[in-house]
mmCIF file of C-alpha atoms and ligand atoms in Angstrom:
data_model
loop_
_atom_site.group_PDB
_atom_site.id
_atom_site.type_symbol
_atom_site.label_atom_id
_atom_site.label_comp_id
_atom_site.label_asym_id
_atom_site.label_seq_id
_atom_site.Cartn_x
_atom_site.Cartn_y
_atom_site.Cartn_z
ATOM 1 C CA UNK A 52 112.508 71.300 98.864
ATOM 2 C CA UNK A 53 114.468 69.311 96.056
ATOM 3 C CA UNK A 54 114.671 70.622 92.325
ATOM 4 C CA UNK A 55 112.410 67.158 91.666
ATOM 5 C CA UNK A 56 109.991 68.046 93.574
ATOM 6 C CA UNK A 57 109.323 71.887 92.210
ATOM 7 C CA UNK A 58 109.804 69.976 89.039
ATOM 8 C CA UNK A 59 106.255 68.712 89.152
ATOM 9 C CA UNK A 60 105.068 72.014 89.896
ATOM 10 C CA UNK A 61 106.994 73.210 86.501
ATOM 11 C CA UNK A 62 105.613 70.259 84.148
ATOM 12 C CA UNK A 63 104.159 72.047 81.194
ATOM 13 C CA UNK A 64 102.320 68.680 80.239
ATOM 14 C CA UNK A 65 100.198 68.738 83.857
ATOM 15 C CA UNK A 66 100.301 72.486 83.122
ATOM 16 C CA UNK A 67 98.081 71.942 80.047
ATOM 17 C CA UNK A 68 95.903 69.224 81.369
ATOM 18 C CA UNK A 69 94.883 71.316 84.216
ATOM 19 C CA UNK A 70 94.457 74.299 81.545
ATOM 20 C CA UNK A 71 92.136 71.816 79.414
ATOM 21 C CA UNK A 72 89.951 70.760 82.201
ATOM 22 C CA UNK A 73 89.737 74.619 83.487
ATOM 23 C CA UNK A 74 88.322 75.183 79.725
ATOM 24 C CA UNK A 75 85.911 72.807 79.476
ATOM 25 C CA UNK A 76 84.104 73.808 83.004
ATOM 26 C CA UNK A 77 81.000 75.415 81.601
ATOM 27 C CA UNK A 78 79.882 78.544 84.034
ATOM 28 C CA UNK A 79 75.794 78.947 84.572
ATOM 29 C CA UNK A 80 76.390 82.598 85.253
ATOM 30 C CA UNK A 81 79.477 85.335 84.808
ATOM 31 C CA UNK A 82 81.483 85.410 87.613
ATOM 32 C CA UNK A 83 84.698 87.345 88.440
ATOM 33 C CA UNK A 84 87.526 86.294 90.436
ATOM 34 C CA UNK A 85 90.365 88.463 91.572
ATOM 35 C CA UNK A 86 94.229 87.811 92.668
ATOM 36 C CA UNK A 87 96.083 89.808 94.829
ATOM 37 C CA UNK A 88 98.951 89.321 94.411
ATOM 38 C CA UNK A 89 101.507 91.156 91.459
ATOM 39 C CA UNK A 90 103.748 87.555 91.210
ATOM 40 C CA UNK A 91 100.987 85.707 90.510
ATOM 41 C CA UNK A 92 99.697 88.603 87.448
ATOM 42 C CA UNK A 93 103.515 87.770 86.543
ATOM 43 C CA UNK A 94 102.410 83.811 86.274
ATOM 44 C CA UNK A 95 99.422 84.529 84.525
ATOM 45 C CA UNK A 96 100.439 87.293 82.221
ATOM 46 C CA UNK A 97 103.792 85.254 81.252
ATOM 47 C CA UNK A 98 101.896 81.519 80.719
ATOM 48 C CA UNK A 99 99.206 83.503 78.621
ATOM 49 C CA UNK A 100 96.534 82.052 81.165
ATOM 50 C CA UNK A 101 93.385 84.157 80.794
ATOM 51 C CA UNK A 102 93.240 82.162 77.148
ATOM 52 C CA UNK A 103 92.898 78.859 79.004
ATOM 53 C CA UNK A 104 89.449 80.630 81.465
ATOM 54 C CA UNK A 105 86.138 79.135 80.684
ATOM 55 C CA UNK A 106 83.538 81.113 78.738
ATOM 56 C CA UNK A 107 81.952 83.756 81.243
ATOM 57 C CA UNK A 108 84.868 84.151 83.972
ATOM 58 C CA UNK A 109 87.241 87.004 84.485
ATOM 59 C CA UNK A 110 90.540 86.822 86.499
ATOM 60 C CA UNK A 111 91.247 90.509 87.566
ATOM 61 C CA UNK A 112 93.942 91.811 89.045
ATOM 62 C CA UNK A 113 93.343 93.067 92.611
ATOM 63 C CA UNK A 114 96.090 95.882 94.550
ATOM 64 C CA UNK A 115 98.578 93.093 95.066
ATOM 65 C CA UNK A 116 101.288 95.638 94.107
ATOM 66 C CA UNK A 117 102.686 97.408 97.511
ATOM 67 C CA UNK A 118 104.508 99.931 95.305
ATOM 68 C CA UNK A 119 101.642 100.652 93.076
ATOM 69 C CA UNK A 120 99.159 101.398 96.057
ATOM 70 C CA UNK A 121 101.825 103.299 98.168
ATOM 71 C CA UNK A 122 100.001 107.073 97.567
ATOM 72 C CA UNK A 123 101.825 109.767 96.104
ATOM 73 C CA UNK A 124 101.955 111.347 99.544
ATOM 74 C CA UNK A 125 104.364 108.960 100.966
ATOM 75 C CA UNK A 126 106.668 109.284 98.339
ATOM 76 C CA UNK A 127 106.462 112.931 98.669
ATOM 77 C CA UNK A 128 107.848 112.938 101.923
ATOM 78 C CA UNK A 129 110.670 110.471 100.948
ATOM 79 C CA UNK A 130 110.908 113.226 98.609
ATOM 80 C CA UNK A 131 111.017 116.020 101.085
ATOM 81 C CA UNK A 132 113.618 113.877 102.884
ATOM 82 C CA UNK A 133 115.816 113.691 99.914
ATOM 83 C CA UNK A 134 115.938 117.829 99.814
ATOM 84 C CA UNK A 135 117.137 118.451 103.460
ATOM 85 C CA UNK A 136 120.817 118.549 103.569
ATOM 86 C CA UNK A 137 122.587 116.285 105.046
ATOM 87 C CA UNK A 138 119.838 113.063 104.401
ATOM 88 C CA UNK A 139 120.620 110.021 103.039
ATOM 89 C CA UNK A 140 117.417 108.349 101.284
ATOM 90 C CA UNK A 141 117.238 104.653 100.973
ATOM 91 C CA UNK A 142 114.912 102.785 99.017
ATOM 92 C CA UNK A 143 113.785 99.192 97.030
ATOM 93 C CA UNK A 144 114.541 99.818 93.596
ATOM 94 C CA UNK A 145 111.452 99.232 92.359
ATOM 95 C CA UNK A 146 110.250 103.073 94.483
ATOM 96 C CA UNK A 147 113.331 104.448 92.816
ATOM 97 C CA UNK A 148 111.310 105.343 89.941
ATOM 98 C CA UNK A 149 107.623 105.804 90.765
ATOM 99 C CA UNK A 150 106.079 109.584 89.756
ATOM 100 C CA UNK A 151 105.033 111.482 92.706
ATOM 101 C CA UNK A 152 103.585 114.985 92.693
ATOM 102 C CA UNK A 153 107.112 116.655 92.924
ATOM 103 C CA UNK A 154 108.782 114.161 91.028
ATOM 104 C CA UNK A 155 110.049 110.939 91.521
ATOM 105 C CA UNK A 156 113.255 109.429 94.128
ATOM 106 C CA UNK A 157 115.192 109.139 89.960
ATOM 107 C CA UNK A 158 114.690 112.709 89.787
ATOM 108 C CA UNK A 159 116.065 114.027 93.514
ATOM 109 C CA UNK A 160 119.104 111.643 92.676
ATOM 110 C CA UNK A 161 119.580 113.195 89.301
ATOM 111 C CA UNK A 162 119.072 116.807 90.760
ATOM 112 C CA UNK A 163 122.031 115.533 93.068
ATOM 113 C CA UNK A 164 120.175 114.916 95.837
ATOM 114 C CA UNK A 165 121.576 111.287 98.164
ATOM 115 C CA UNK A 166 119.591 108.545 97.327
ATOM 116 C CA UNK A 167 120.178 105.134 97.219
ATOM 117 C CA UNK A 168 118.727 102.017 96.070
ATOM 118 C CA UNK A 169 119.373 99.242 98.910
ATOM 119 C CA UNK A 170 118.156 95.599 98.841
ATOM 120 C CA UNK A 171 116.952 95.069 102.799
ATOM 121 C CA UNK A 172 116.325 97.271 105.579
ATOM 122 C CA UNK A 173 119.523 96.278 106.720
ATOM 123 C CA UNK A 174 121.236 97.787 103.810
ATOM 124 C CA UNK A 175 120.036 101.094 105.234
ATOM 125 C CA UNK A 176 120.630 100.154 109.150
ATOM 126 C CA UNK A 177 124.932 99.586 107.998
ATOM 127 C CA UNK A 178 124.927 102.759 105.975
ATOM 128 C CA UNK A 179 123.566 104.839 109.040
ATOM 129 C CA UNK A 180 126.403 103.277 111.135
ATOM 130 C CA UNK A 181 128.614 103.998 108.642
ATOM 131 C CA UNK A 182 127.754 107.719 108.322
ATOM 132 C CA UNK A 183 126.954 108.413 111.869
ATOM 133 C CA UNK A 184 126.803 112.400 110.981
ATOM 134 C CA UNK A 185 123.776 112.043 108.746
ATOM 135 C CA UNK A 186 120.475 111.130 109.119
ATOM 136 C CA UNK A 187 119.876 107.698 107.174
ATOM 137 C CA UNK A 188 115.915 107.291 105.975
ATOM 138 C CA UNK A 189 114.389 104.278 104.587
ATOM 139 C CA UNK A 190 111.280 104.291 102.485
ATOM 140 C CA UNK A 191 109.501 101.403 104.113
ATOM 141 C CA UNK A 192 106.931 100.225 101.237
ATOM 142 C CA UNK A 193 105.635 96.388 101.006
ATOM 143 C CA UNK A 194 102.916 94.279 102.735
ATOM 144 C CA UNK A 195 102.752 91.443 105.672
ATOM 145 C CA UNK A 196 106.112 89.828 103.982
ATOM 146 C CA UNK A 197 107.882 93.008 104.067
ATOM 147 C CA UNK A 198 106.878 94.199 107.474
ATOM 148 C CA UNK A 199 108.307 91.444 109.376
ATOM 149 C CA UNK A 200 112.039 92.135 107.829
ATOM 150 C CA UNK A 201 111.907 95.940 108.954
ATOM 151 C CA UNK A 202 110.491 94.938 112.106
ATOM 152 C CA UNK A 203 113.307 92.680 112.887
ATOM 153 C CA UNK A 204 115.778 95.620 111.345
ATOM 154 C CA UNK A 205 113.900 98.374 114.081
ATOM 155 C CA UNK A 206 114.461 95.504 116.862
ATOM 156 C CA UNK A 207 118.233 94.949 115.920
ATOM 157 C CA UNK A 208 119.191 98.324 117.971
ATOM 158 C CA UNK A 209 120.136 100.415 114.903
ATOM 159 C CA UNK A 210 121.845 103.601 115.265
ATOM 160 C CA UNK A 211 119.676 106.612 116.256
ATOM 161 C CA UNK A 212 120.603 108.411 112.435
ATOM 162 C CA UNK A 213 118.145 105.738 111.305
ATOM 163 C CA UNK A 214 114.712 106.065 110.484
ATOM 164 C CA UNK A 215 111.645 105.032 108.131
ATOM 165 C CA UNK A 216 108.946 106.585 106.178
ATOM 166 C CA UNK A 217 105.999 103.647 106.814
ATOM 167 C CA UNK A 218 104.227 103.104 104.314
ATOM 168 C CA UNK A 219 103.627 99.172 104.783
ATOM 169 C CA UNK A 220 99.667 98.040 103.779
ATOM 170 C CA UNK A 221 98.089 95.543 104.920
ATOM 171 C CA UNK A 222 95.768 92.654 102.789
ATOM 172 C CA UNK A 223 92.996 91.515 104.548
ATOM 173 C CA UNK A 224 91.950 95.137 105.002
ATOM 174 C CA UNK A 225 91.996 96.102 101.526
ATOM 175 C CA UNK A 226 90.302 92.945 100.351
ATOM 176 C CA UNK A 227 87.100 93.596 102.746
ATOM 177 C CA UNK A 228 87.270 97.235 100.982
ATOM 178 C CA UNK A 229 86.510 95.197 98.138
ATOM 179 C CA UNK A 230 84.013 92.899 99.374
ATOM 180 C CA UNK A 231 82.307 95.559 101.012
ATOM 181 C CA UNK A 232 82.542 98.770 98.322
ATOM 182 C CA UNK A 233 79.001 96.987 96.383
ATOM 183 C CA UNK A 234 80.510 97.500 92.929
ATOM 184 C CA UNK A 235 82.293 95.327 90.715
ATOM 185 C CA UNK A 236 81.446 92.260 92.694
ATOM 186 C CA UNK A 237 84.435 89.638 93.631
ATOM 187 C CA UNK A 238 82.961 85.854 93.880
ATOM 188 C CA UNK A 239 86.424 84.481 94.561
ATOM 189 C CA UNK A 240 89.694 85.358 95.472
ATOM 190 C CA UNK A 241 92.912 83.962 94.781
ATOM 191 C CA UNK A 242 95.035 84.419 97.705
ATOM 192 C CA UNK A 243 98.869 85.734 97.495
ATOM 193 C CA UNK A 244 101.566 82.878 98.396
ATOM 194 C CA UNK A 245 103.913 85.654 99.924
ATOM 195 C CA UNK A 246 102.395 86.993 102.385
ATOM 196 C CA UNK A 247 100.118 84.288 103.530
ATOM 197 C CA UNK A 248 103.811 82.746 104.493
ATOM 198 C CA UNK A 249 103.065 85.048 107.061
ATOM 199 C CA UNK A 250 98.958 85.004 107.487
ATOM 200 C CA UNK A 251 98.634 81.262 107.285
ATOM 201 C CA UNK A 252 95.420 80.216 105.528
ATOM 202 C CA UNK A 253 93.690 80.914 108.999
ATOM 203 C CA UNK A 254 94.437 84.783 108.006
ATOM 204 C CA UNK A 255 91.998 84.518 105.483
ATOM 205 C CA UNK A 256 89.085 83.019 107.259
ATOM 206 C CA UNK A 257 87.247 86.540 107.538
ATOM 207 C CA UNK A 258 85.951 85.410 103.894
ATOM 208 C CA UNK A 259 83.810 82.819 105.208
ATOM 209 C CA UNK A 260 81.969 85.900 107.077
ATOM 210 C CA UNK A 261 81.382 87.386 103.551
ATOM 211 C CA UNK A 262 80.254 83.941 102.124
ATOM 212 C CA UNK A 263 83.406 84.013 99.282
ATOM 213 C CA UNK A 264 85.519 81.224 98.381
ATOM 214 C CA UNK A 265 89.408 81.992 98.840
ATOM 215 C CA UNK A 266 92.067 79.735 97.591
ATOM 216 C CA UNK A 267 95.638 80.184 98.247
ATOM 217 C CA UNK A 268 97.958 79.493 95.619
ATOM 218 C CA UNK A 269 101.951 79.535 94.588
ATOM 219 C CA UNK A 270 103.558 80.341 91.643
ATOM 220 C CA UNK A 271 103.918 78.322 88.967
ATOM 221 C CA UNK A 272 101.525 77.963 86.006
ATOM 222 C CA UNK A 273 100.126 74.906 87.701
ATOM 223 C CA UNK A 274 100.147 75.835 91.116
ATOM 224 C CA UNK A 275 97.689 79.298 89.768
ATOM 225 C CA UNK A 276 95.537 76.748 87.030
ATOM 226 C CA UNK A 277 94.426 74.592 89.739
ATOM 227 C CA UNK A 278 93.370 77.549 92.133
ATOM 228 C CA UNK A 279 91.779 78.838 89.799
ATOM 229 C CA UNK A 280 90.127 75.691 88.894
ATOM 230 C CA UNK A 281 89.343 75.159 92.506
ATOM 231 C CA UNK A 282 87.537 78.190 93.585
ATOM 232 C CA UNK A 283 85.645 78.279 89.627
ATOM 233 C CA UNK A 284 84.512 74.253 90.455
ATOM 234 C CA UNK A 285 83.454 75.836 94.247
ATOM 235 C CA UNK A 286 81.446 78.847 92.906
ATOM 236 C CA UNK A 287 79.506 76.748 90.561
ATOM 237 C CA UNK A 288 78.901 74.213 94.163
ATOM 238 C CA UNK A 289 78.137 76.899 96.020
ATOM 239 C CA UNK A 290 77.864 77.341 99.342
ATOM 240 C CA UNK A 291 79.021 76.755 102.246
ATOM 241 C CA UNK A 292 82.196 78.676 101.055
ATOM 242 C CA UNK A 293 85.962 78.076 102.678
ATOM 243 C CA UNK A 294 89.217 78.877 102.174
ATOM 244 C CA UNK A 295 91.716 76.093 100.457
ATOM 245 C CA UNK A 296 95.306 75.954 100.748
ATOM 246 C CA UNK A 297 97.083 74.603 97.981
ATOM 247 C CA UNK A 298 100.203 76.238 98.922
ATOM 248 C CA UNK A 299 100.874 73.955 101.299
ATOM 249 C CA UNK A 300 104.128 73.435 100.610
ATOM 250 C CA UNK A 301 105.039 76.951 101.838
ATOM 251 C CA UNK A 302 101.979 77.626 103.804
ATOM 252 C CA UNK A 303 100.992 76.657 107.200
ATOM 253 C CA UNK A 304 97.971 76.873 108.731
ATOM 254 C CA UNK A 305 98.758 79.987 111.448
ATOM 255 C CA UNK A 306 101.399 81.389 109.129
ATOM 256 C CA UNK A 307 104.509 82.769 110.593
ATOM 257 C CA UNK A 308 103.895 83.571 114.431
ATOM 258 C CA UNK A 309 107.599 84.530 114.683
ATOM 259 C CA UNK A 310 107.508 87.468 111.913
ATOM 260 C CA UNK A 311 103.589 87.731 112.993
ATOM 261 C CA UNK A 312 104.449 88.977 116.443
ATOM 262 C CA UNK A 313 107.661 90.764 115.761
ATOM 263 C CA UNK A 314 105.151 92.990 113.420
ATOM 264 C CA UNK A 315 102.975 93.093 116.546
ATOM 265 C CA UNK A 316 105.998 94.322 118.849
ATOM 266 C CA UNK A 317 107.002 97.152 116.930
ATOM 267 C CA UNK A 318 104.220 98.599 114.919
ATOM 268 C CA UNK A 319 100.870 99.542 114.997
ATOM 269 C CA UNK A 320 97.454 99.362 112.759
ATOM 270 C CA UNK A 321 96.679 102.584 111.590
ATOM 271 C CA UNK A 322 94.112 104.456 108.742
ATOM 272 C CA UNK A 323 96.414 104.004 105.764
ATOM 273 C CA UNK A 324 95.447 105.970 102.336
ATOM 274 C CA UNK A 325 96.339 103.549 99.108
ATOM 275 C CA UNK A 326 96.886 105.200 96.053
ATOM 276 C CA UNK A 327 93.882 106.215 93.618
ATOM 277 C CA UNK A 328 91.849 104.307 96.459
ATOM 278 C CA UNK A 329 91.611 106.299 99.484
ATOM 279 C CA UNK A 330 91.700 105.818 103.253
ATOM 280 C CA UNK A 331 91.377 102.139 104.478
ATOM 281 C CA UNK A 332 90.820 101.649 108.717
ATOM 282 C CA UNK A 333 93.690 99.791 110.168
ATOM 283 C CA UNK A 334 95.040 98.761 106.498
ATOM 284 C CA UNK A 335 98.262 100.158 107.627
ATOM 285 C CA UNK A 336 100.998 99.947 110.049
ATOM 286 C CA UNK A 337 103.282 102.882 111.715
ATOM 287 C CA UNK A 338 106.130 102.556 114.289
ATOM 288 C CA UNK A 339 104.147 102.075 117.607
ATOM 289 C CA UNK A 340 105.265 102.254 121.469
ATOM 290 C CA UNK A 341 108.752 102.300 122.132
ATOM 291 C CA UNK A 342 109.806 103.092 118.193
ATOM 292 C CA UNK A 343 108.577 106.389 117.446
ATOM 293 C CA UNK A 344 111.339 107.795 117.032
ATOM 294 C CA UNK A 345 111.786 105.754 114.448
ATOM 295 C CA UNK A 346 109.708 107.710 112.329
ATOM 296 C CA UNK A 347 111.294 109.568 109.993
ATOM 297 C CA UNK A 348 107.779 111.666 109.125
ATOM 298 C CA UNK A 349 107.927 113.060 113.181
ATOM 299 C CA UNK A 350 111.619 113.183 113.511
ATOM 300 C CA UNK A 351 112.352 115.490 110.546
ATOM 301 C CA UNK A 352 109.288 116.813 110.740
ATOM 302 C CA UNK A 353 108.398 115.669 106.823
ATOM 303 C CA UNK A 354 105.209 117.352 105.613
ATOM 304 C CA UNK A 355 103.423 116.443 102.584
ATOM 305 C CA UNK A 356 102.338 118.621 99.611
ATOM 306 C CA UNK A 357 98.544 120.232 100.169
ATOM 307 C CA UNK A 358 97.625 118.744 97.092
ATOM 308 C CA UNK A 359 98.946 115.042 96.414
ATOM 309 C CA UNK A 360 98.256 114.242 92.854
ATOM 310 C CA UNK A 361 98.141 110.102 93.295
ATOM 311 C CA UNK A 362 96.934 109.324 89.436
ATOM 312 C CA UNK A 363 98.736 111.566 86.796
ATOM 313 C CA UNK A 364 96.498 112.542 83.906
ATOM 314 C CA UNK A 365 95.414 109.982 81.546
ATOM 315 C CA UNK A 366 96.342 107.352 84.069
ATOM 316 C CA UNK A 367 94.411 104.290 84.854
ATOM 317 C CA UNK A 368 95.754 103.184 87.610
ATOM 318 C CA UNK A 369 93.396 103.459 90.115
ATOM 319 C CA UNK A 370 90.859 101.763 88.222
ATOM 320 C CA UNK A 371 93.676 98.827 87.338
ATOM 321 C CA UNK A 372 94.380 98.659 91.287
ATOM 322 C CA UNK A 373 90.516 97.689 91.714
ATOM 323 C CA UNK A 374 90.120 95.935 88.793
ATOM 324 C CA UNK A 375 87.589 97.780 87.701
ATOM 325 C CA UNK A 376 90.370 98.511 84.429
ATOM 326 C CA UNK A 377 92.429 96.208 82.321
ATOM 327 C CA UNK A 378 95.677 98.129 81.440
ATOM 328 C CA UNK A 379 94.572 97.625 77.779
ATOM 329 C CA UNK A 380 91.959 99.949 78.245
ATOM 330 C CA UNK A 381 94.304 103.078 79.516
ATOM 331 C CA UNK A 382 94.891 105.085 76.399
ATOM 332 C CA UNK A 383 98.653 105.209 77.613
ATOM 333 C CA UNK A 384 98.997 101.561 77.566
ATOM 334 C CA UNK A 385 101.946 101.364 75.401
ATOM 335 C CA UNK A 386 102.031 104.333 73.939
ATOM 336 C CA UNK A 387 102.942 107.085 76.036
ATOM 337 C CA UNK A 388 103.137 104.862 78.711
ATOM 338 C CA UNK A 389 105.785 101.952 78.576
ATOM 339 C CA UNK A 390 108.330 100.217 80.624
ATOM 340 C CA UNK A 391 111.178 102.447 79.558
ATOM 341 C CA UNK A 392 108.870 105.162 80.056
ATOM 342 C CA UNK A 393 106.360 105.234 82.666
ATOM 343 C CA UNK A 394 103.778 106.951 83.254
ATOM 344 C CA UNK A 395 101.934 105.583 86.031
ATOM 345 C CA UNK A 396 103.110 103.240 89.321
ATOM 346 C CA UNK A 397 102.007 100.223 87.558
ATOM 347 C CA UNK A 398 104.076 100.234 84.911
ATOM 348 C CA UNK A 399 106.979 100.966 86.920
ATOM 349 C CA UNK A 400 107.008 98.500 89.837
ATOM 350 C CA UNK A 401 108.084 94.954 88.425
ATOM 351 C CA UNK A 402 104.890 93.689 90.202
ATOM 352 C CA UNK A 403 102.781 96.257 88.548
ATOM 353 C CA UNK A 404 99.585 95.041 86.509
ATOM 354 C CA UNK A 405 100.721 97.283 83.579
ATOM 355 C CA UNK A 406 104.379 96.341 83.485
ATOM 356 C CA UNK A 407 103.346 92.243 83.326
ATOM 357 C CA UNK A 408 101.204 92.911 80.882
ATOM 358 C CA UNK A 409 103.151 94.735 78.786
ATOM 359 C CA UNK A 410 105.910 92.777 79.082
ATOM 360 C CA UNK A 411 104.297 89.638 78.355
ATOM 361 C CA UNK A 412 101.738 91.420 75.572
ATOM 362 C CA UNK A 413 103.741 89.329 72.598
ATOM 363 C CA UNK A 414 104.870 86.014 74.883
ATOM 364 C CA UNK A 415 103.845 82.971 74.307
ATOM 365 C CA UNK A 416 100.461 81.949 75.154
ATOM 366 C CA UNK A 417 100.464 79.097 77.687
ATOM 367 C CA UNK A 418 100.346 75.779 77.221
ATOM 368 C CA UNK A 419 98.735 74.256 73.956
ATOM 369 C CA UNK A 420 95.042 74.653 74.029
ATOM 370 C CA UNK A 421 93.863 71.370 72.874
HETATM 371 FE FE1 SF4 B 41 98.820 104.102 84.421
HETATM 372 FE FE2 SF4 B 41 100.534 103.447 82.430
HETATM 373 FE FE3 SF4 B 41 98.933 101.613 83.445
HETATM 374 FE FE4 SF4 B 41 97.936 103.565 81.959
HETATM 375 S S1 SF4 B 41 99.318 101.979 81.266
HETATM 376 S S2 SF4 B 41 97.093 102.774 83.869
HETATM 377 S S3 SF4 B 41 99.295 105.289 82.542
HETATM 378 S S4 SF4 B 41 100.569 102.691 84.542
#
């Protein structure tokens, strides 16, 4: 793809012609559409896009955060990793600093404990060869886009000191939660451009079951003004509902079969919890036949506390996840709670709802409103 051609993605005068028509599209009823997706709250949050929403629409922010759902369990037992002697725990940076209920991966490192911030799976497969005496564990958080990478790393015959925590979540799973939970009704929802790389729009045709319009969408400001411009103009039609792709640039049809069936070959669906949410059916994946060992939870024998405290007190997190919660409306927001300072996964993670929004809180507010 050439710098011209992302160029007319990045125009700010189509930017604010497509935020002008998206204004002026007057809505018969309220109706709430939801992304899930933490780059495209980044997008939105940044451009100042929720000024440029008709009269009587809401664009929430869904669990699109893989280390804002990851429960406090799972980081527990990274934790419990980090305490046995002789472990070396790796991790994406933005884990590094999430609160669990004993404390956070920062804390076991600052307590002296070995842990490392790496920037692929294969970051932690070369330290394990490289300290074949110690038991090398990986903290394997992220969704469909994440799997496929630490699928390919379990595949690549690393040494036996190697191991993950799994704690990879799934989309389509948590997105029926949400169609099917009866409150806070989605009409619409915008779908991620990352990990449909690897769904394809085709992953998303479920939706059609549920009569909801889906559109997926990239990054830019135009690229999220006209999906949300397309699934507000297909509520107000009605239906028949179906998914759009207007990622098409990036998105194919099937998706990714090559990362889709490397997933397949080495993990598993299982019950996965999701932080401040609960147990979802098959909404997560774990090492399956063949790469059990693999798992660092059996192998060292990693036991979580008996009482997992996922939301600290005061937190809104859990209600931010659903969108049930804007982070405005956490009494923390800000305050006690802040970017330096977190108190809660979603201000920590640099896909969190919190964090965009309170980075963004003073930016500038989108293209002119005319
Ligand atoms: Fe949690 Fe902080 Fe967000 Fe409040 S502002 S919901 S404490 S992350």
């Amino acid at each position: 793809m050439t710098d011209d051609f992302l160029e007319r993605f990045r125009d700010p005068r189509t930017a604010a012609s497509i935020a002008r028509t998206l204004s002026g599209v007057v809505l018969s009823r309220p109706v709430t559409i939801m992304h899930v997706c933490g780059t495209h709250e980044h997008t939105i949050a940044r451009e100042g896009i929720r000024s440029f929403l008709p009269d009587r629409l809401r664009l929430v922010a869904g669990p699109g955060c893989p280390v804002c759902v990851c429960p406090a369990g799972d980081i527990d037992l990274a934790v419990a990793a980090a305490r046995l002697d002789g472990v070396i725990v790796t991790t994406f940076g933005d884990m590094f600093r999430v609160p669990a209920t004993d404390g956070s991966l920062e804390e076991m490192r600052a307590a002296g404990r070995d842990v490392r911030v790496v920037y692929s799976p294969l970051d932690a497969v070369d330290l394990a060869r490289e300290h074949p005496e110690r038991e090398v564990v990986f903290m394997a958080v992220g969704f469909e886009t994440t799997a496929g990478p630490i699928a390919a790393s379990l595949l690549a015959d690393p040494p036996n000191n190697f191991s993950i925590i799994p704690s990879l979540r799934l989309v389509p799973p948590v997105m029926r939660f949400l169609l099917e939970r009866g409150t806070g009704p989605v009409e619409g929802f915008l779908l991620p451009g990352h990990v449909s790389t690897v769904l394809g729009r085709a992953g998303y045709r479920f939706l059609e079951e549920y009569g909801v319009p889906g559109t997926v969408a990239g990054f830019e400001s135009t690229d999220v003004l006209l999906a949300v411009l397309d699934l507000v103009r297909a509520i107000e039609a009605g239906p028949p509902f179906r998914v759009t792709n207007l990622y098409s640039r990036v998105v194919s049809e099937d998706g990714n079969a090559r990362a889709k069936e490397t997933i397949s070959r080495v993990f598993t669906e299982d019950d996965a919890s999701w932080r401040g949410i609960g147990v979802i059916p098959r909404s997560g994946l774990r090492p399956g036949p063949g790469f059990e060992r693999f798992d660092a939870v059996r192998r060292l024998g990693l036991v979580r506390p008996a009482h997992a405290v996922d939301v600290p007190p005061g937190c809104l997190c859990h209600r931010v996840i659903l969108g049930d919660a804007e982070p405005e409306e956490c009494g923390l927001f800000g305050t006690a709670c802040t970017i330096r300072r977190p108190a809660g996964p979603c201000m920590v993670s640099s896909e969190g709802t919190c964090r965009a929004r309170f980075e963004y809180r003073r930016a500038r507010r989108g293209p002119e409103k005319r």
